[in-house]
PDB file of C-alpha atoms in Angstrom:
ATOM      1  CA  MET A  15      36.583 181.879 393.011  1.00  0.00           C
ATOM      2  CA  PRO A  16      37.729 184.622 390.243  1.00  0.00           C
ATOM      3  CA  LYS A  17      38.112 182.994 386.435  1.00  0.00           C
ATOM      4  CA  ALA A  18      41.763 181.591 385.757  1.00  0.00           C
ATOM      5  CA  THR A  19      42.961 182.638 383.174  1.00  0.00           C
ATOM      6  CA  THR A  20      44.699 179.825 381.157  1.00  0.00           C
ATOM      7  CA  PRO A  21      44.532 179.207 377.983  1.00  0.00           C
ATOM      8  CA  GLY A  22      41.696 176.075 377.159  1.00  0.00           C
ATOM      9  CA  ASP A  23      44.397 174.992 374.105  1.00  0.00           C
ATOM     10  CA  LEU A  24      47.776 174.390 376.409  1.00  0.00           C
ATOM     11  CA  THR A  25      49.021 171.392 377.020  1.00  0.00           C
ATOM     12  CA  ILE A  26      51.744 171.063 379.331  1.00  0.00           C
ATOM     13  CA  THR A  27      54.447 168.455 378.013  1.00  0.00           C
ATOM     14  CA  PRO A  28      56.946 166.573 380.161  1.00  0.00           C
ATOM     15  CA  ARG A  29      60.594 166.324 378.195  1.00  0.00           C
ATOM     16  CA  ASP A  30      62.475 163.576 379.037  1.00  0.00           C
ATOM     17  CA  ARG A  31      66.107 165.024 378.395  1.00  0.00           C
ATOM     18  CA  ARG A  32      69.554 164.914 379.288  1.00  0.00           C
ATOM     19  CA  PHE A  33      71.795 167.369 378.953  1.00  0.00           C
ATOM     20  CA  GLY A  34      76.043 166.856 380.173  1.00  0.00           C
ATOM     21  CA  ARG A  35      76.873 163.671 380.473  1.00  0.00           C
ATOM     22  CA  GLY A  36      80.187 162.686 380.246  1.00  0.00           C
ATOM     23  CA  VAL A  37      80.707 166.419 378.700  1.00  0.00           C
ATOM     24  CA  ALA A  38      83.620 168.615 380.240  1.00  0.00           C
ATOM     25  CA  MET A  39      82.685 172.044 381.122  1.00  0.00           C
ATOM     26  CA  ARG A  40      84.548 175.163 381.053  1.00  0.00           C
ATOM     27  CA  ARG A  41      84.752 176.596 385.667  1.00  0.00           C
ATOM     28  CA  TRP A  42      83.748 179.871 383.606  1.00  0.00           C
ATOM     29  CA  TRP A  43      80.917 178.206 381.051  1.00  0.00           C
ATOM     30  CA  LEU A  44      79.368 181.184 380.512  1.00  0.00           C
ATOM     31  CA  ASN A  45      81.358 183.375 377.885  1.00  0.00           C
ATOM     32  CA  ASP A  46      84.093 182.668 380.206  1.00  0.00           C
ATOM     33  CA  ASP A  47      82.613 185.423 382.214  1.00  0.00           C
ATOM     34  CA  PRO A  48      83.166 184.139 386.924  1.00  0.00           C
ATOM     35  CA  TYR A  49      79.502 186.640 386.643  1.00  0.00           C
ATOM     36  CA  ALA A  50      77.724 185.787 384.342  1.00  0.00           C
ATOM     37  CA  THR A  51      78.387 182.233 385.805  1.00  0.00           C
ATOM     38  CA  ALA A  52      77.877 182.204 389.432  1.00  0.00           C
ATOM     39  CA  PHE A  53      75.108 183.886 389.032  1.00  0.00           C
ATOM     40  CA  TYR A  54      73.555 180.660 387.139  1.00  0.00           C
ATOM     41  CA  ASN A  55      75.716 177.960 389.145  1.00  0.00           C
ATOM     42  CA  ALA A  56      74.602 179.509 392.011  1.00  0.00           C
ATOM     43  CA  LEU A  57      70.728 179.520 390.962  1.00  0.00           C
ATOM     44  CA  SER A  58      71.097 175.857 390.444  1.00  0.00           C
ATOM     45  CA  VAL A  59      72.173 174.731 393.390  1.00  0.00           C
ATOM     46  CA  THR A  60      69.009 176.206 394.849  1.00  0.00           C
ATOM     47  CA  PHE A  61      66.527 173.529 392.197  1.00  0.00           C
ATOM     48  CA  PRO A  62      67.035 170.217 393.099  1.00  0.00           C
ATOM     49  CA  LYS A  63      65.471 171.505 397.452  1.00  0.00           C
ATOM     50  CA  GLY A  64      63.747 174.145 395.558  1.00  0.00           C
ATOM     51  CA  GLU A  65      62.005 172.118 393.046  1.00  0.00           C
ATOM     52  CA  GLY A  66      60.974 169.396 395.395  1.00  0.00           C
ATOM     53  CA  PHE A  67      59.584 171.799 397.791  1.00  0.00           C
ATOM     54  CA  PHE A  68      57.575 173.317 394.605  1.00  0.00           C
ATOM     55  CA  VAL A  69      56.087 170.003 394.199  1.00  0.00           C
ATOM     56  CA  ASP A  70      55.045 168.823 397.962  1.00  0.00           C
ATOM     57  CA  SER A  71      53.595 172.732 398.264  1.00  0.00           C
ATOM     58  CA  VAL A  72      51.244 171.806 395.310  1.00  0.00           C
ATOM     59  CA  ARG A  73      50.988 168.080 395.116  1.00  0.00           C
ATOM     60  CA  ARG A  74      49.520 168.805 398.874  1.00  0.00           C
ATOM     61  CA  PHE A  75      46.271 170.750 396.846  1.00  0.00           C
ATOM     62  CA  ARG A  76      45.637 168.116 394.244  1.00  0.00           C
ATOM     63  CA  ASP A  77      42.934 166.375 395.865  1.00  0.00           C
ATOM     64  CA  GLY A  78      39.603 167.708 395.162  1.00  0.00           C
ATOM     65  CA  THR A  79      40.995 170.384 392.329  1.00  0.00           C
ATOM     66  CA  PRO A  80      39.218 169.926 389.156  1.00  0.00           C
ATOM     67  CA  PRO A  81      39.960 167.413 386.849  1.00  0.00           C
ATOM     68  CA  ARG A  82      42.150 169.398 384.029  1.00  0.00           C
ATOM     69  CA  LEU A  83      43.697 171.531 386.936  1.00  0.00           C
ATOM     70  CA  GLU A  84      45.116 167.947 388.390  1.00  0.00           C
ATOM     71  CA  ARG A  85      45.803 166.608 385.048  1.00  0.00           C
ATOM     72  CA  GLU A  86      47.469 170.170 385.312  1.00  0.00           C
ATOM     73  CA  ILE A  87      49.432 169.559 388.515  1.00  0.00           C
ATOM     74  CA  ASN A  88      50.109 166.024 387.898  1.00  0.00           C
ATOM     75  CA  ALA A  89      52.241 167.236 384.774  1.00  0.00           C
ATOM     76  CA  PHE A  90      53.777 169.942 386.534  1.00  0.00           C
ATOM     77  CA  VAL A  91      54.944 167.059 389.025  1.00  0.00           C
ATOM     78  CA  LYS A  92      56.366 165.217 385.881  1.00  0.00           C
ATOM     79  CA  GLN A  93      58.744 168.542 384.587  1.00  0.00           C
ATOM     80  CA  GLU A  94      59.907 169.385 387.886  1.00  0.00           C
ATOM     81  CA  VAL A  95      60.995 165.791 389.135  1.00  0.00           C
ATOM     82  CA  MET A  96      62.988 165.892 385.801  1.00  0.00           C
ATOM     83  CA  HIS A  97      64.016 169.398 386.156  1.00  0.00           C
ATOM     84  CA  THR A  98      65.881 168.147 389.442  1.00  0.00           C
ATOM     85  CA  ARG A  99      67.112 165.922 387.891  1.00  0.00           C
ATOM     86  CA  GLU A 100      68.693 167.483 385.163  1.00  0.00           C
ATOM     87  CA  HIS A 101      70.519 170.362 387.602  1.00  0.00           C
ATOM     88  CA  VAL A 102      71.224 167.656 390.433  1.00  0.00           C
ATOM     89  CA  ALA A 103      74.047 166.392 386.984  1.00  0.00           C
ATOM     90  CA  PHE A 104      74.714 169.823 386.131  1.00  0.00           C
ATOM     91  CA  ASN A 105      75.341 171.250 389.678  1.00  0.00           C
ATOM     92  CA  ARG A 106      78.258 168.019 389.663  1.00  0.00           C
ATOM     93  CA  HIS A 107      79.576 170.307 387.185  1.00  0.00           C
ATOM     94  CA  VAL A 108      80.241 173.389 389.840  1.00  0.00           C
ATOM     95  CA  THR A 109      81.254 170.553 392.539  1.00  0.00           C
ATOM     96  CA  ASP A 110      83.528 169.048 389.888  1.00  0.00           C
ATOM     97  CA  GLN A 111      85.176 173.173 389.314  1.00  0.00           C
ATOM     98  CA  GLY A 112      85.903 172.898 392.704  1.00  0.00           C
ATOM     99  CA  TYR A 113      83.252 175.046 393.951  1.00  0.00           C
ATOM    100  CA  ASP A 114      82.125 174.445 397.974  1.00  0.00           C
ATOM    101  CA  VAL A 115      78.481 174.906 397.958  1.00  0.00           C
ATOM    102  CA  ALA A 116      77.814 174.090 401.621  1.00  0.00           C
ATOM    103  CA  LEU A 117      77.171 177.713 402.060  1.00  0.00           C
ATOM    104  CA  LEU A 118      74.314 178.057 399.613  1.00  0.00           C
ATOM    105  CA  ASP A 119      73.337 174.562 400.587  1.00  0.00           C
ATOM    106  CA  ARG A 120      73.171 175.722 404.136  1.00  0.00           C
ATOM    107  CA  ASP A 121      71.168 179.065 402.757  1.00  0.00           C
ATOM    108  CA  VAL A 122      68.184 176.899 400.679  1.00  0.00           C
ATOM    109  CA  ASP A 123      67.852 174.805 403.733  1.00  0.00           C
ATOM    110  CA  ALA A 124      67.186 178.102 406.512  1.00  0.00           C
ATOM    111  CA  ALA A 125      64.747 178.934 403.993  1.00  0.00           C
ATOM    112  CA  LEU A 126      62.852 175.698 403.370  1.00  0.00           C
ATOM    113  CA  ALA A 127      62.907 175.267 406.988  1.00  0.00           C
ATOM    114  CA  LEU A 128      60.864 178.770 407.701  1.00  0.00           C
ATOM    115  CA  THR A 129      57.446 177.187 405.831  1.00  0.00           C
ATOM    116  CA  LYS A 130      58.453 174.269 408.689  1.00  0.00           C
ATOM    117  CA  GLY A 131      55.116 174.300 411.618  1.00  0.00           C
ATOM    118  CA  ARG A 132      53.567 177.053 409.204  1.00  0.00           C
ATOM    119  CA  PRO A 133      49.891 176.227 407.220  1.00  0.00           C
ATOM    120  CA  PRO A 134      50.640 174.088 403.930  1.00  0.00           C
ATOM    121  CA  ILE A 135      48.809 177.064 402.511  1.00  0.00           C
ATOM    122  CA  GLY A 136      51.508 179.254 403.525  1.00  0.00           C
ATOM    123  CA  ALA A 137      53.648 177.362 401.171  1.00  0.00           C
ATOM    124  CA  LEU A 138      51.411 177.165 398.900  1.00  0.00           C
ATOM    125  CA  ALA A 139      52.012 181.005 398.943  1.00  0.00           C
ATOM    126  CA  ALA A 140      55.490 181.309 398.316  1.00  0.00           C
ATOM    127  CA  THR A 141      55.487 178.096 396.213  1.00  0.00           C
ATOM    128  CA  THR A 142      52.992 180.712 393.762  1.00  0.00           C
ATOM    129  CA  ALA A 143      55.657 183.261 394.181  1.00  0.00           C
ATOM    130  CA  LEU A 144      58.681 181.937 393.537  1.00  0.00           C
ATOM    131  CA  GLU A 145      57.043 179.877 390.401  1.00  0.00           C
ATOM    132  CA  HIS A 146      56.612 183.610 388.954  1.00  0.00           C
ATOM    133  CA  PHE A 147      59.704 184.084 389.679  1.00  0.00           C
ATOM    134  CA  THR A 148      60.726 181.752 387.691  1.00  0.00           C
ATOM    135  CA  ALA A 149      58.308 182.016 385.083  1.00  0.00           C
ATOM    136  CA  MET A 150      59.439 185.578 384.818  1.00  0.00           C
ATOM    137  CA  LEU A 151      63.657 184.633 384.609  1.00  0.00           C
ATOM    138  CA  ALA A 152      62.705 182.172 382.207  1.00  0.00           C
ATOM    139  CA  HIS A 153      60.993 184.633 379.876  1.00  0.00           C
ATOM    140  CA  GLU A 154      63.388 186.747 379.858  1.00  0.00           C
ATOM    141  CA  LEU A 155      66.391 184.045 379.733  1.00  0.00           C
ATOM    142  CA  ILE A 156      64.982 182.797 376.096  1.00  0.00           C
ATOM    143  CA  ALA A 157      63.761 186.602 374.610  1.00  0.00           C
ATOM    144  CA  ASN A 158      66.824 188.083 374.686  1.00  0.00           C
ATOM    145  CA  PRO A 159      69.908 185.697 373.219  1.00  0.00           C
ATOM    146  CA  LYS A 160      71.812 187.962 374.960  1.00  0.00           C
ATOM    147  CA  HIS A 161      71.851 186.662 378.344  1.00  0.00           C
ATOM    148  CA  LEU A 162      73.249 182.895 377.421  1.00  0.00           C
ATOM    149  CA  ALA A 163      75.621 184.305 374.470  1.00  0.00           C
ATOM    150  CA  GLY A 164      78.207 182.375 374.156  1.00  0.00           C
ATOM    151  CA  ALA A 165      77.646 179.643 376.338  1.00  0.00           C
ATOM    152  CA  GLU A 166      79.023 176.531 375.707  1.00  0.00           C
ATOM    153  CA  GLU A 167      76.552 174.306 374.071  1.00  0.00           C
ATOM    154  CA  GLN A 168      75.210 171.581 376.396  1.00  0.00           C
ATOM    155  CA  PRO A 169      74.360 174.502 380.023  1.00  0.00           C
ATOM    156  CA  ARG A 170      73.222 176.053 376.996  1.00  0.00           C
ATOM    157  CA  ALA A 171      70.518 173.701 375.736  1.00  0.00           C
ATOM    158  CA  LEU A 172      69.570 172.238 379.921  1.00  0.00           C
ATOM    159  CA  TRP A 173      68.980 176.233 380.714  1.00  0.00           C
ATOM    160  CA  LEU A 174      66.442 176.886 376.918  1.00  0.00           C
ATOM    161  CA  TRP A 175      64.934 173.784 378.397  1.00  0.00           C
ATOM    162  CA  HIS A 176      63.921 174.416 381.996  1.00  0.00           C
ATOM    163  CA  ALA A 177      62.554 177.593 380.985  1.00  0.00           C
ATOM    164  CA  ALA A 178      59.966 176.124 378.191  1.00  0.00           C
ATOM    165  CA  GLU A 179      58.816 174.009 380.530  1.00  0.00           C
ATOM    166  CA  GLU A 180      58.514 176.609 383.383  1.00  0.00           C
ATOM    167  CA  ILE A 181      57.171 178.998 380.782  1.00  0.00           C
ATOM    168  CA  GLU A 182      54.911 175.840 379.841  1.00  0.00           C
ATOM    169  CA  HIS A 183      53.210 174.981 383.537  1.00  0.00           C
ATOM    170  CA  LYS A 184      53.510 178.609 384.529  1.00  0.00           C
ATOM    171  CA  GLY A 185      49.818 179.109 385.663  1.00  0.00           C
ATOM    172  CA  VAL A 186      49.683 175.740 387.703  1.00  0.00           C
ATOM    173  CA  ALA A 187      50.840 177.404 391.268  1.00  0.00           C
ATOM    174  CA  TYR A 188      48.574 179.759 390.648  1.00  0.00           C
ATOM    175  CA  ASP A 189      45.521 177.837 389.587  1.00  0.00           C
ATOM    176  CA  THR A 190      46.045 175.749 392.262  1.00  0.00           C
ATOM    177  CA  TRP A 191      46.510 178.552 394.889  1.00  0.00           C
ATOM    178  CA  LEU A 192      42.796 180.637 393.387  1.00  0.00           C
ATOM    179  CA  HIS A 193      41.100 176.485 394.218  1.00  0.00           C
ATOM    180  CA  ALA A 194      42.494 176.303 397.226  1.00  0.00           C
ATOM    181  CA  THR A 195      41.401 179.924 398.339  1.00  0.00           C
ATOM    182  CA  ARG A 196      38.249 179.729 396.271  1.00  0.00           C
ATOM    183  CA  ASP A 197      36.483 180.894 399.786  1.00  0.00           C
ATOM    184  CA  TRP A 198      38.492 183.209 400.901  1.00  0.00           C
ATOM    185  CA  PRO A 199      37.355 186.883 399.925  1.00  0.00           C
ATOM    186  CA  ARG A 200      39.547 188.474 397.494  1.00  0.00           C
ATOM    187  CA  PHE A 201      41.025 191.257 399.989  1.00  0.00           C
ATOM    188  CA  ARG A 202      42.442 188.248 402.318  1.00  0.00           C
ATOM    189  CA  ARG A 203      43.814 186.424 399.260  1.00  0.00           C
ATOM    190  CA  TRP A 204      45.342 189.450 397.683  1.00  0.00           C
ATOM    191  CA  TRP A 205      46.884 190.549 400.861  1.00  0.00           C
ATOM    192  CA  VAL A 206      48.120 187.243 401.755  1.00  0.00           C
ATOM    193  CA  LYS A 207      49.361 186.320 398.000  1.00  0.00           C
ATOM    194  CA  SER A 208      51.566 189.822 398.236  1.00  0.00           C
ATOM    195  CA  LEU A 209      52.526 189.969 401.585  1.00  0.00           C
ATOM    196  CA  VAL A 210      54.008 187.253 400.443  1.00  0.00           C
ATOM    197  CA  MET A 211      55.314 188.197 397.474  1.00  0.00           C
ATOM    198  CA  LEU A 212      57.422 190.948 398.778  1.00  0.00           C
ATOM    199  CA  VAL A 213      59.192 188.579 401.373  1.00  0.00           C
ATOM    200  CA  THR A 214      60.173 186.313 399.017  1.00  0.00           C
ATOM    201  CA  THR A 215      61.651 188.555 396.480  1.00  0.00           C
ATOM    202  CA  GLY A 216      63.683 190.197 399.386  1.00  0.00           C
ATOM    203  CA  ARG A 217      64.550 186.325 400.195  1.00  0.00           C
ATOM    204  CA  PHE A 218      65.300 185.934 396.330  1.00  0.00           C
ATOM    205  CA  PHE A 219      67.294 188.206 395.594  1.00  0.00           C
ATOM    206  CA  THR A 220      69.085 188.537 399.298  1.00  0.00           C
ATOM    207  CA  GLY A 221      70.285 184.245 398.760  1.00  0.00           C
ATOM    208  CA  ARG A 222      71.252 184.761 394.766  1.00  0.00           C
ATOM    209  CA  ALA A 223      73.412 187.832 395.728  1.00  0.00           C
ATOM    210  CA  ARG A 224      74.996 185.538 398.111  1.00  0.00           C
ATOM    211  CA  GLY A 225      75.366 182.498 396.774  1.00  0.00           C
ATOM    212  CA  MET A 226      76.807 184.773 393.734  1.00  0.00           C
ATOM    213  CA  ALA A 227      79.640 186.261 396.491  1.00  0.00           C
ATOM    214  CA  GLU A 228      80.151 183.203 397.676  1.00  0.00           C
ATOM    215  CA  LEU A 229      81.732 181.605 394.167  1.00  0.00           C
ATOM    216  CA  LEU A 230      83.331 184.132 393.262  1.00  0.00           C
ATOM    217  CA  ARG A 231      84.567 184.944 396.540  1.00  0.00           C
ATOM    218  CA  GLN A 232      86.234 181.461 395.438  1.00  0.00           C
ATOM    219  CA  ASP A 233      87.391 182.021 392.283  1.00  0.00           C
ATOM    220  CA  GLY A 234      89.592 185.337 393.849  1.00  0.00           C
ATOM    221  CA  ILE A 235      86.553 187.815 393.360  1.00  0.00           C
ATOM    222  CA  THR A 236      86.120 189.182 396.512  1.00  0.00           C
ATOM    223  CA  GLY A 237      85.296 192.820 397.554  1.00  0.00           C
ATOM    224  CA  PRO A 238      83.294 196.473 396.818  1.00  0.00           C
ATOM    225  CA  ALA A 239      84.647 195.809 393.511  1.00  0.00           C
ATOM    226  CA  ALA A 240      83.285 192.559 392.643  1.00  0.00           C
ATOM    227  CA  TRP A 241      79.875 193.780 394.328  1.00  0.00           C
ATOM    228  CA  ALA A 242      79.571 196.661 391.951  1.00  0.00           C
ATOM    229  CA  ARG A 243      80.191 194.471 388.960  1.00  0.00           C
ATOM    230  CA  MET A 244      77.133 192.021 391.069  1.00  0.00           C
ATOM    231  CA  ALA A 245      74.293 194.805 390.598  1.00  0.00           C
ATOM    232  CA  TRP A 246      75.636 196.543 387.312  1.00  0.00           C
ATOM    233  CA  TYR A 247      74.475 192.320 385.826  1.00  0.00           C
ATOM    234  CA  ALA A 248      71.517 192.041 387.591  1.00  0.00           C
ATOM    235  CA  PHE A 249      70.918 195.585 387.018  1.00  0.00           C
ATOM    236  CA  GLY A 250      72.417 197.235 383.813  1.00  0.00           C
ATOM    237  CA  ASN A 251      73.885 195.187 381.198  1.00  0.00           C
ATOM    238  CA  PRO A 252      72.491 192.024 380.964  1.00  0.00           C
ATOM    239  CA  GLY A 253      69.922 193.831 383.447  1.00  0.00           C
ATOM    240  CA  MET A 254      67.622 190.507 384.368  1.00  0.00           C
ATOM    241  CA  ALA A 255      66.351 192.282 387.425  1.00  0.00           C
ATOM    242  CA  ARG A 256      66.041 195.597 385.993  1.00  0.00           C
ATOM    243  CA  LYS A 257      64.002 194.072 382.959  1.00  0.00           C
ATOM    244  CA  ILE A 258      61.365 191.653 385.409  1.00  0.00           C
ATOM    245  CA  ALA A 259      60.658 194.751 387.163  1.00  0.00           C
ATOM    246  CA  GLY A 260      57.494 195.207 385.272  1.00  0.00           C
ATOM    247  CA  VAL A 261      56.272 191.712 384.932  1.00  0.00           C
ATOM    248  CA  TRP A 262      57.178 191.196 388.799  1.00  0.00           C
ATOM    249  CA  ALA A 263      54.747 194.179 389.735  1.00  0.00           C
ATOM    250  CA  ALA A 264      51.602 193.318 387.439  1.00  0.00           C
ATOM    251  CA  TYR A 265      51.159 190.426 390.068  1.00  0.00           C
ATOM    252  CA  PHE A 266      49.749 192.893 392.345  1.00  0.00           C
ATOM    253  CA  LEU A 267      47.143 193.924 390.342  1.00  0.00           C
ATOM    254  CA  PRO A 268      43.672 193.202 391.403  1.00  0.00           C
ATOM    255  CA  GLY A 269      43.186 190.428 388.714  1.00  0.00           C
ATOM    256  CA  PHE A 270      46.477 189.044 387.811  1.00  0.00           C
ATOM    257  CA  HIS A 271      46.734 185.817 386.435  1.00  0.00           C
ATOM    258  CA  PRO A 272      50.330 184.768 384.759  1.00  0.00           C
ATOM    259  CA  TRP A 273      48.778 183.499 381.575  1.00  0.00           C
ATOM    260  CA  LYS A 274      47.986 187.746 381.370  1.00  0.00           C
ATOM    261  CA  HIS A 275      50.378 187.615 379.287  1.00  0.00           C
ATOM    262  CA  ASP A 276      51.020 184.843 376.441  1.00  0.00           C
ATOM    263  CA  ASP A 277      54.272 183.548 375.649  1.00  0.00           C
ATOM    264  CA  ARG A 278      53.770 180.081 374.147  1.00  0.00           C
ATOM    265  CA  THR A 279      55.779 181.459 371.054  1.00  0.00           C
ATOM    266  CA  LEU A 280      59.356 181.256 373.302  1.00  0.00           C
ATOM    267  CA  ILE A 281      58.513 177.679 373.865  1.00  0.00           C
ATOM    268  CA  ALA A 282      58.849 176.978 370.631  1.00  0.00           C
ATOM    269  CA  LEU A 283      62.009 178.704 369.806  1.00  0.00           C
ATOM    270  CA  ALA A 284      63.700 177.281 372.757  1.00  0.00           C
ATOM    271  CA  GLU A 285      62.888 173.901 371.946  1.00  0.00           C
ATOM    272  CA  SER A 286      64.560 174.879 368.124  1.00  0.00           C
ATOM    273  CA  ASP A 287      67.507 176.348 370.490  1.00  0.00           C
ATOM    274  CA  TYR A 288      68.044 172.821 372.746  1.00  0.00           C
ATOM    275  CA  GLU A 289      67.141 170.660 369.840  1.00  0.00           C
ATOM    276  CA  ALA A 290      69.301 172.051 367.502  1.00  0.00           C
ATOM    277  CA  ALA A 291      71.784 171.438 370.243  1.00  0.00           C
ATOM    278  CA  VAL A 292      70.613 167.944 371.040  1.00  0.00           C
ATOM    279  CA  LEU A 293      71.283 166.835 367.082  1.00  0.00           C
ATOM    280  CA  SER A 294      74.808 168.516 366.973  1.00  0.00           C
ATOM    281  CA  ARG A 295      76.170 166.154 370.000  1.00  0.00           C
ATOM    282  CA  ALA A 296      74.755 163.070 367.976  1.00  0.00           C
ATOM    283  CA  ALA A 297      76.140 164.473 364.216  1.00  0.00           C
TER     284      ALA A 297
END
């Protein structure tokens, strides 16, 4: 089994926060921008079922893991359960604004159905790939304030809190994968995780684009111009997809591990921001 590089002094701390309860938000809560708002709304709709899938996939392989990894899996599960709770609450705002998310829900169900009846190790490989995606997005979200510039206070605090914890537990699914495949030949492990990442990437971008387009359609924004603006948002300005491309490609390198890039300083940065938002609201 390749040696994992999760920092020895890393502590995964579930932070029990609640956001946006009883607070009215604008329909386009992110800088009055329908495209930016649609991106985060569409992403949030996928989280409750998606994170439940992550939890189940990792927990299946918890028995027999080293004590430290077992503790990290338990903390990972607690964090993901709280993320689910908060995004369920956030998604009520989305539907309260009159958005119909049925198509987005069906797309998530269809994606998850593809793992039914397949070996659990496949679901773990998919979780490992998607956790890399969430860690990449989380890093960029905190590192570049432009992404949430102009956002309302409570949703901004929610996304920063979520991003901080995604960075903190970004190695758990991967370390679980390394343990579960410890008897595999290295090439087999690399081939399976790489193939799953390629398939997952295609589905991720297709699903999020379809979700954004559906929410924008309900705002009366359609046609080639809408798709061009969506592409510009992803690859131009602020360009989240463009900015994570290098880190995405690193997943395919021999010896990859999420913690080869130690970005824990961003956790403290995000914490200071969302704590300030919570204190401001309580004042």
